PDB file of C-alpha atoms in Angstrom:
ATOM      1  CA  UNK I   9     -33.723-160.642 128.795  1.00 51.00           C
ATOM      2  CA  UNK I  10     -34.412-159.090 132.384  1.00 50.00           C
ATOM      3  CA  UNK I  11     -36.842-157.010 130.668  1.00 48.00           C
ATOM      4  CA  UNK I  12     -38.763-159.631 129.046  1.00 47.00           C
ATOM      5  CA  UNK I  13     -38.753-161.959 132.385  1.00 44.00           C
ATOM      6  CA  UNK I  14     -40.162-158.701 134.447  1.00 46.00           C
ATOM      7  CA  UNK I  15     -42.946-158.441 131.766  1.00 49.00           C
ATOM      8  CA  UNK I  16     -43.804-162.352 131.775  1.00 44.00           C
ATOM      9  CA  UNK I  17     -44.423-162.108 135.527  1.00 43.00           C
ATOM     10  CA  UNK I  18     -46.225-158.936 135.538  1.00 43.00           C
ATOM     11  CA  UNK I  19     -48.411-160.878 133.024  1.00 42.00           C
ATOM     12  CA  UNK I  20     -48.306-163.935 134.992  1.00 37.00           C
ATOM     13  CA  UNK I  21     -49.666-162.007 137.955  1.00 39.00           C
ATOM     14  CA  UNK I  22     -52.509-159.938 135.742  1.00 40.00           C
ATOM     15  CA  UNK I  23     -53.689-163.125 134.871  1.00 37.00           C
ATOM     16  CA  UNK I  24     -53.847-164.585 137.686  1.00 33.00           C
ATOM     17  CA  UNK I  25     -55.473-161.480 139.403  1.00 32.00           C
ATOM     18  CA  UNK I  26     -57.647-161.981 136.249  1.00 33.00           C
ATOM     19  CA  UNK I  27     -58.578-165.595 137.232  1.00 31.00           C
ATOM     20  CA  UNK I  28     -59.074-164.932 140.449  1.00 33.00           C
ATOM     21  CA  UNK I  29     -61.823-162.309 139.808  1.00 32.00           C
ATOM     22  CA  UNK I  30     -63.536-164.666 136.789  1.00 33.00           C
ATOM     23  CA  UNK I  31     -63.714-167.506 139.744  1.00 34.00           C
ATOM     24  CA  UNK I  32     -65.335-165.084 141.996  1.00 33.00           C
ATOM     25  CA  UNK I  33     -67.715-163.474 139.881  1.00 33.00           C
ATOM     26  CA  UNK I  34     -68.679-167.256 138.825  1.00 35.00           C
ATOM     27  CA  UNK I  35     -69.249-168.269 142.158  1.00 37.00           C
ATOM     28  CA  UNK I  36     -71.440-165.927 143.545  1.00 32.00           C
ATOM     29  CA  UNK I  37     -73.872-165.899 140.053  1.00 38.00           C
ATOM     30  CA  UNK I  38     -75.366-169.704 140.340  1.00 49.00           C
ATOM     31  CA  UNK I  39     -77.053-170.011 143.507  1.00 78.00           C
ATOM     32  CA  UNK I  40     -80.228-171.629 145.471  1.00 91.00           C
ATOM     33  CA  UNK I  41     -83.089-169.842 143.839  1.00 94.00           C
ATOM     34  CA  UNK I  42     -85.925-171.220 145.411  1.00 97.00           C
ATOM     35  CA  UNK I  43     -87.321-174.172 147.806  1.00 98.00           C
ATOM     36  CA  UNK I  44     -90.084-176.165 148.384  1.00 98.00           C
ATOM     37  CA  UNK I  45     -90.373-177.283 152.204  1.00 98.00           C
ATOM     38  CA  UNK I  46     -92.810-179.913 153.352  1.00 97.00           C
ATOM     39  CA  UNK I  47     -93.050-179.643 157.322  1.00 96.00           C
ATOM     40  CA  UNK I  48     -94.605-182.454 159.494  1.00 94.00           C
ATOM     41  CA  UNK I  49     -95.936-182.712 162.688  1.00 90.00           C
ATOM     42  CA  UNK I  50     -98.284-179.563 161.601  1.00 91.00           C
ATOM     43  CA  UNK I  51    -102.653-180.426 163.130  1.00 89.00           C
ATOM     44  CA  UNK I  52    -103.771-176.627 162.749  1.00 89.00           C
ATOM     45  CA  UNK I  53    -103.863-173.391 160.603  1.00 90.00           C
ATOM     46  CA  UNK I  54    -101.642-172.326 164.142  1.00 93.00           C
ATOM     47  CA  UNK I  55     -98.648-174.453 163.533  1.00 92.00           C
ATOM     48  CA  UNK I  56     -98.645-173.665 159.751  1.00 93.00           C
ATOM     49  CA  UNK I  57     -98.704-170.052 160.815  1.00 95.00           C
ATOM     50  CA  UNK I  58     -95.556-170.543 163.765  1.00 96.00           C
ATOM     51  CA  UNK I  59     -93.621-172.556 160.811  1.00 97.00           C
ATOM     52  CA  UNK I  60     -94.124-169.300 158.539  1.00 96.00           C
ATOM     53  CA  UNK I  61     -92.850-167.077 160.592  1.00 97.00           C
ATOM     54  CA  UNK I  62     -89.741-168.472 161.313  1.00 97.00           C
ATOM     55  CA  UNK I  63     -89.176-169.427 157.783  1.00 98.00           C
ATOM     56  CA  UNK I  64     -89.771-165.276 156.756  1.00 97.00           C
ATOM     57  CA  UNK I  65     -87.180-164.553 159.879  1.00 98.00           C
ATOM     58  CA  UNK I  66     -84.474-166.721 157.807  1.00 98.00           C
ATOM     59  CA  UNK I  67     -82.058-164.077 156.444  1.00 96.00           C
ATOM     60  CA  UNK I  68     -81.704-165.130 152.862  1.00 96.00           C
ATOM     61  CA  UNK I  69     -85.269-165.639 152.681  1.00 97.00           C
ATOM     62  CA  UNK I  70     -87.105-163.807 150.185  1.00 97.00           C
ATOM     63  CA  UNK I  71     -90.597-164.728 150.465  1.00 97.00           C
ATOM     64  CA  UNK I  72     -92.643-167.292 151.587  1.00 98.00           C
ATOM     65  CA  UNK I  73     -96.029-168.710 150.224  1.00 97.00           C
ATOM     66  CA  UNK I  74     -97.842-171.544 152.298  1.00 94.00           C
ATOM     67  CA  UNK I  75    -100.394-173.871 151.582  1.00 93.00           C
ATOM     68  CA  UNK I  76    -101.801-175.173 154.933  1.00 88.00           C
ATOM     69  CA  UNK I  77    -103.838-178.227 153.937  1.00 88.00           C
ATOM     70  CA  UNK I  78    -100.385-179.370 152.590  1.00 90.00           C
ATOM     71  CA  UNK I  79     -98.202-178.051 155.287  1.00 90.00           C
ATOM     72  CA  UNK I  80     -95.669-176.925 152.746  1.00 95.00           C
ATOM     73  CA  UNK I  81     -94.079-173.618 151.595  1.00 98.00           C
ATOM     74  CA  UNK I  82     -92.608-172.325 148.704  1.00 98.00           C
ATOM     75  CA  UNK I  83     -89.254-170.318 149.314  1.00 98.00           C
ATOM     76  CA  UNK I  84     -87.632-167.773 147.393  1.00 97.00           C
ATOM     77  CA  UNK I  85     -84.341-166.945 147.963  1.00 96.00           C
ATOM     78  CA  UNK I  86     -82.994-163.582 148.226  1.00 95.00           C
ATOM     79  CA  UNK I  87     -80.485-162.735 145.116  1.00 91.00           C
ATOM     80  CA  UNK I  88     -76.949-163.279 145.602  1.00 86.00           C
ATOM     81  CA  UNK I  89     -77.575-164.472 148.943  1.00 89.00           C
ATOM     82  CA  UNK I  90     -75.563-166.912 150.788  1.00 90.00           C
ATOM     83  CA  UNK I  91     -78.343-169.676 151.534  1.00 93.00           C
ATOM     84  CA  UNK I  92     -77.666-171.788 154.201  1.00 94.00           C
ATOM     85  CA  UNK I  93     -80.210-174.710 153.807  1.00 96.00           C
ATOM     86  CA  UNK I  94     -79.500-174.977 157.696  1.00 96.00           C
ATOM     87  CA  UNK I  95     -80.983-172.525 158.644  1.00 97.00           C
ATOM     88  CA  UNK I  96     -83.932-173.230 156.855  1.00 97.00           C
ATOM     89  CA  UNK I  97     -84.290-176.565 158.907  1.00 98.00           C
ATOM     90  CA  UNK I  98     -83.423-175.273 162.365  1.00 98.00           C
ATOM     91  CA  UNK I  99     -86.182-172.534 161.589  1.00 98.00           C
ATOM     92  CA  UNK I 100     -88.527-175.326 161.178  1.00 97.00           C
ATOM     93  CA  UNK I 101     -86.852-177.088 164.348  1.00 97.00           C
ATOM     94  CA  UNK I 102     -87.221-173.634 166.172  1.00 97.00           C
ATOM     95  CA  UNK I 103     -91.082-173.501 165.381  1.00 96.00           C
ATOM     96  CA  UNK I 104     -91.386-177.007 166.965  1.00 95.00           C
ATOM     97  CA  UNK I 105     -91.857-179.109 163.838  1.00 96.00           C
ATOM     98  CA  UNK I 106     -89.643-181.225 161.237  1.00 96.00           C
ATOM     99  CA  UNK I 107     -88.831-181.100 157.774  1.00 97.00           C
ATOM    100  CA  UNK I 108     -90.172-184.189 155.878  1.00 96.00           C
ATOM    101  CA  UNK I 109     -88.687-183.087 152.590  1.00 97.00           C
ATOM    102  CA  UNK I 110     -86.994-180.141 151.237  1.00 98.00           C
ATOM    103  CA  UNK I 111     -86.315-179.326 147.576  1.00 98.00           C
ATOM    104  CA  UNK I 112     -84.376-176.759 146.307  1.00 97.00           C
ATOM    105  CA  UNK I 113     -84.026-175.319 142.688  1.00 97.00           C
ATOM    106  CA  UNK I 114     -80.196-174.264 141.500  1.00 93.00           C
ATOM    107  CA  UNK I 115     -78.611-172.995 138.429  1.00 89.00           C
ATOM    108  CA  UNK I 116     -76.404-175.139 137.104  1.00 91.00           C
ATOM    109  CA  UNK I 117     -74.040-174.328 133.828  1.00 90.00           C
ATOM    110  CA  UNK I 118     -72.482-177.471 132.080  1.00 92.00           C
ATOM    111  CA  UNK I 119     -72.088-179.493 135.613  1.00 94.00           C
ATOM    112  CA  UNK I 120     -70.762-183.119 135.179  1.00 95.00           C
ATOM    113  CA  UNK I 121     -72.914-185.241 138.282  1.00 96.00           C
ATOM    114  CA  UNK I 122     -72.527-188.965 138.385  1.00 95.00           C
ATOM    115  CA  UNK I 123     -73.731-191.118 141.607  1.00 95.00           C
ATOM    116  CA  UNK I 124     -71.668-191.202 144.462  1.00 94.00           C
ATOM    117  CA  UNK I 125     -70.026-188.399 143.513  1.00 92.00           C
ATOM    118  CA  UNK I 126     -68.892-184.721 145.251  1.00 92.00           C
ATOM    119  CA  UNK I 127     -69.212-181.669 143.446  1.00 92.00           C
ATOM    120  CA  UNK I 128     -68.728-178.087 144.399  1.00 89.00           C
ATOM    121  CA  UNK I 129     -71.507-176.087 142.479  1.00 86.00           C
ATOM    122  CA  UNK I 130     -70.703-172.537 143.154  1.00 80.00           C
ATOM    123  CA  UNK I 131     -68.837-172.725 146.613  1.00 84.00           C
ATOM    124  CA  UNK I 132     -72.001-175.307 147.576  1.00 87.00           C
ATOM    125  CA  UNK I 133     -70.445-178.834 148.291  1.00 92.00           C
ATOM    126  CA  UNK I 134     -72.710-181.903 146.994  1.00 95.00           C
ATOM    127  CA  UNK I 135     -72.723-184.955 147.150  1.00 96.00           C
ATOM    128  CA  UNK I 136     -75.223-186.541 144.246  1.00 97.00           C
ATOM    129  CA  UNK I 137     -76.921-190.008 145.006  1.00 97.00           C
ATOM    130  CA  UNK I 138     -78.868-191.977 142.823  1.00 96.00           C
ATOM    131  CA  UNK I 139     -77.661-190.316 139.897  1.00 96.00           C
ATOM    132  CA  UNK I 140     -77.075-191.647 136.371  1.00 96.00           C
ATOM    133  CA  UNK I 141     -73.623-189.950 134.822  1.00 97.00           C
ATOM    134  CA  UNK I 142     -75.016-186.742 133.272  1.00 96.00           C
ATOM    135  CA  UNK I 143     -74.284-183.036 132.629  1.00 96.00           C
ATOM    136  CA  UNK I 144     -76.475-180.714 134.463  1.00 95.00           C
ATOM    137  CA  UNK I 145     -77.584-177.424 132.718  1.00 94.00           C
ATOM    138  CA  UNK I 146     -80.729-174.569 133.523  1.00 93.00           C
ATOM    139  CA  UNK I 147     -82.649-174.678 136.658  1.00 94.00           C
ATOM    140  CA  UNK I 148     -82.850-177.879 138.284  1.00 96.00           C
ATOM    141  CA  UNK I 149     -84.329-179.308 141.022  1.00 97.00           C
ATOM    142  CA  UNK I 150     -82.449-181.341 144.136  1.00 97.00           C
ATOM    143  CA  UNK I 151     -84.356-183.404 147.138  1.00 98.00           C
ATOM    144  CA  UNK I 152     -81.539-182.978 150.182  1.00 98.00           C
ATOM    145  CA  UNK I 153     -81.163-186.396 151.466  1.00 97.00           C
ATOM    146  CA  UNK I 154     -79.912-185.715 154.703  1.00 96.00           C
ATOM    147  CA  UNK I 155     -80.346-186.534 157.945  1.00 94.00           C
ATOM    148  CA  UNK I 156     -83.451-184.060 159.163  1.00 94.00           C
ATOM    149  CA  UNK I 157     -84.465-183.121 155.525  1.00 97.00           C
ATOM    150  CA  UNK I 158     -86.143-186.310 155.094  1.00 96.00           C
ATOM    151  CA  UNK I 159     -88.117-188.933 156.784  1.00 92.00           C
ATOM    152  CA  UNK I 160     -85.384-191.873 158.570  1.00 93.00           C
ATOM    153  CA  UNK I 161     -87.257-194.310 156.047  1.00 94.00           C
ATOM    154  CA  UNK I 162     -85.935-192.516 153.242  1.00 95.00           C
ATOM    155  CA  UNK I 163     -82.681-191.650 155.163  1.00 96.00           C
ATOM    156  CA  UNK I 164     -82.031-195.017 154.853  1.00 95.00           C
ATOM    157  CA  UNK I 165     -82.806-196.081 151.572  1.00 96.00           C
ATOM    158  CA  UNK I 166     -80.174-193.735 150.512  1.00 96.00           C
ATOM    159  CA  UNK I 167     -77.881-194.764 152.160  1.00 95.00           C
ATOM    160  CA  UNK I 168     -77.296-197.707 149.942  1.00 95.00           C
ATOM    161  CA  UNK I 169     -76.037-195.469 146.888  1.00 94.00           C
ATOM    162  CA  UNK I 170     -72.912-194.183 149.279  1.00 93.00           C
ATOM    163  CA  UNK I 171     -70.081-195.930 151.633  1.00 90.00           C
ATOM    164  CA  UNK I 172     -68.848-192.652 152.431  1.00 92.00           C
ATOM    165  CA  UNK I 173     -69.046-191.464 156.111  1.00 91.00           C
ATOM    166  CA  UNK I 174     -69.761-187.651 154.872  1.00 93.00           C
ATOM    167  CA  UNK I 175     -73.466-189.162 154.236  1.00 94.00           C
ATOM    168  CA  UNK I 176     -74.000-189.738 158.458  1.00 91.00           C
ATOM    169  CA  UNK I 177     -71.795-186.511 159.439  1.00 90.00           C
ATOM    170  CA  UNK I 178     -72.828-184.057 156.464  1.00 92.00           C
ATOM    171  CA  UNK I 179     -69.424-182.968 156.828  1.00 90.00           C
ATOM    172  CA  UNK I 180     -66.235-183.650 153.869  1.00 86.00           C
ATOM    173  CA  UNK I 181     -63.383-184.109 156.603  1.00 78.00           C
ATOM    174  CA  UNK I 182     -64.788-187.432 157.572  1.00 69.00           C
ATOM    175  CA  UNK I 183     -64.414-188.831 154.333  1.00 74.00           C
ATOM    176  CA  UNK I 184     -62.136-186.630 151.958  1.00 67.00           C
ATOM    177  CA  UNK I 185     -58.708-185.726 152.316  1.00 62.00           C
ATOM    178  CA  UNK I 186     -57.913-183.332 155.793  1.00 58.00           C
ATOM    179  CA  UNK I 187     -57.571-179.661 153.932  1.00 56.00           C
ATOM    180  CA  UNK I 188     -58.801-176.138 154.199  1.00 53.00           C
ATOM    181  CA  UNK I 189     -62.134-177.362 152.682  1.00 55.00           C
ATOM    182  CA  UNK I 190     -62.751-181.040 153.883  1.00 59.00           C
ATOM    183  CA  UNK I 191     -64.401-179.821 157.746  1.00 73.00           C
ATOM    184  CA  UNK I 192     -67.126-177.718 154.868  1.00 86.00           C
ATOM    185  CA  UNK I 193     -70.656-178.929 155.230  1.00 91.00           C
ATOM    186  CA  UNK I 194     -71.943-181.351 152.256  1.00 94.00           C
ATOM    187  CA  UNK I 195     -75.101-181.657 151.239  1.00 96.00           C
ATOM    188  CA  UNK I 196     -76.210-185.053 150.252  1.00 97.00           C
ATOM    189  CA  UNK I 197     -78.538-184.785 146.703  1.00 97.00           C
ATOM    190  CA  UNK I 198     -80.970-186.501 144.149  1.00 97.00           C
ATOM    191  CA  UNK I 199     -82.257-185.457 140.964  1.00 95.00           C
TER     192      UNK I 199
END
C-alpha cells in the first residue's frame, strides 16, 4: 500500500510538472503579431520620420513600414517577444505626437469573448467591449480602446459597454478581486 501511495504522488507530481510545462509552452506560442498605428498631430514628412524612429527603437519591434500621407505604420512584432503595447504608445508620446488608433493582430485558438468580459489570451489580460458572445479562432484583429490609443470621442463612446473601473485605470486591481494578478495591466478591446 505504501508502495502504491509513493507511486501515485510521484505521478501526481510528473503530471503536474507536465502541466506546468504544457501551460508554458502555450503561453508564450499566441502572441501580438503585428500592428497598425495611426499617429496624429503629424504636418510634415519630419514628424512621420521622428515617429519612425522611435517606433524601430521599441524592443519587440520587428519592422516598421510607414505611409506618410496617412501618418500610419504597420508593425511587426518580433517572434516570441513580450509586446508591451505601452511602449508602443509612449514611443509615439516620446516623438511628440499621439496615437489616434492602434490595432493589433493576435492568434487566438478556440477563445470564448463575450462583451464586458476579461480574458487572459496568452498571459495578455483583455477586456472585450462591444462584443457579441463568440469563439475566437486564427488571426484576428483588436482596436485598443484605451485611454491614449484612441481619440477621447471614442474613449467615451466605449465607455457605455463597461461599469467596470479597470476601463479608466487600465489596471484589474481596481475592479477584480485583490490577488497576485489583479494590479496586471488590462487592455480594453473591440473586434
Amino acid at each position: 500500500m505504501a508502495f502504491a501511495v509513493n507511486q501515485n504522488k510521484n505521478c501526481m507530481k510528473k503530471s503536474a510538472i507536465i502541466l506546468c510545462l504544457l501551460f508554458t509552452a502555450t503561453f508564450a506560442k499566441a502572441q501580438f503579431t503585428s500592428a497598425s498605428l495611426t499617429a496624429s498631430g503629424l504636418t510634415c514628412s519630419m514628424c512621420s520620420k521622428a515617429v519612425y524612429s522611435a517606433l524601430v527603437k521599441v524592443s519587440s519591434v520587428e519592422t516598421v513600414k510607414s505611409n506618410i500621407a496617412a501618418s500610419s505604420y504597420r508593425i511587426v512584432f518580433k517572434k516570441d517577444a513580450q509586446v508591451n503595447l505601452d511602449d508602443i504608445k509612449n514611443a509615439v508620446k516620446g516623438a511628440g505626437f499621439s496615437v489616434a488608433k492602434l490595432q493589433v493582430t493576435m492568434n487566438f485558438n478556440n477563445v470564448a469573448v463575450e462583451n464586458d468580459a476579461h480574458v487572459n489570451v496568452s498571459g495578455e489580460n483583455l477586456h472585450f467591449l462591444n462584443v457579441s458572445q463568440r469563439t475566437l479562432n486564427g488571426e484576428i484583429t483588436l482596436t485598443v480602446l484605451d485611454k491614449d490609443f484612441i481619440s477621447t470621442k471614442e474613449y467615451k463612446k466605449f465607455a457605455q459597454y463597461t461599469s467596470m473601473k479597470c476601463y479608466t485605470t487600465g489596471f484589474m486591481d481596481s475592479c477584480c478581486k485583490k490577488d497576485e494578478a489583479s494590479a496586471t495591466r488590462i487592455y480594453h478591446v473591440t473586434i
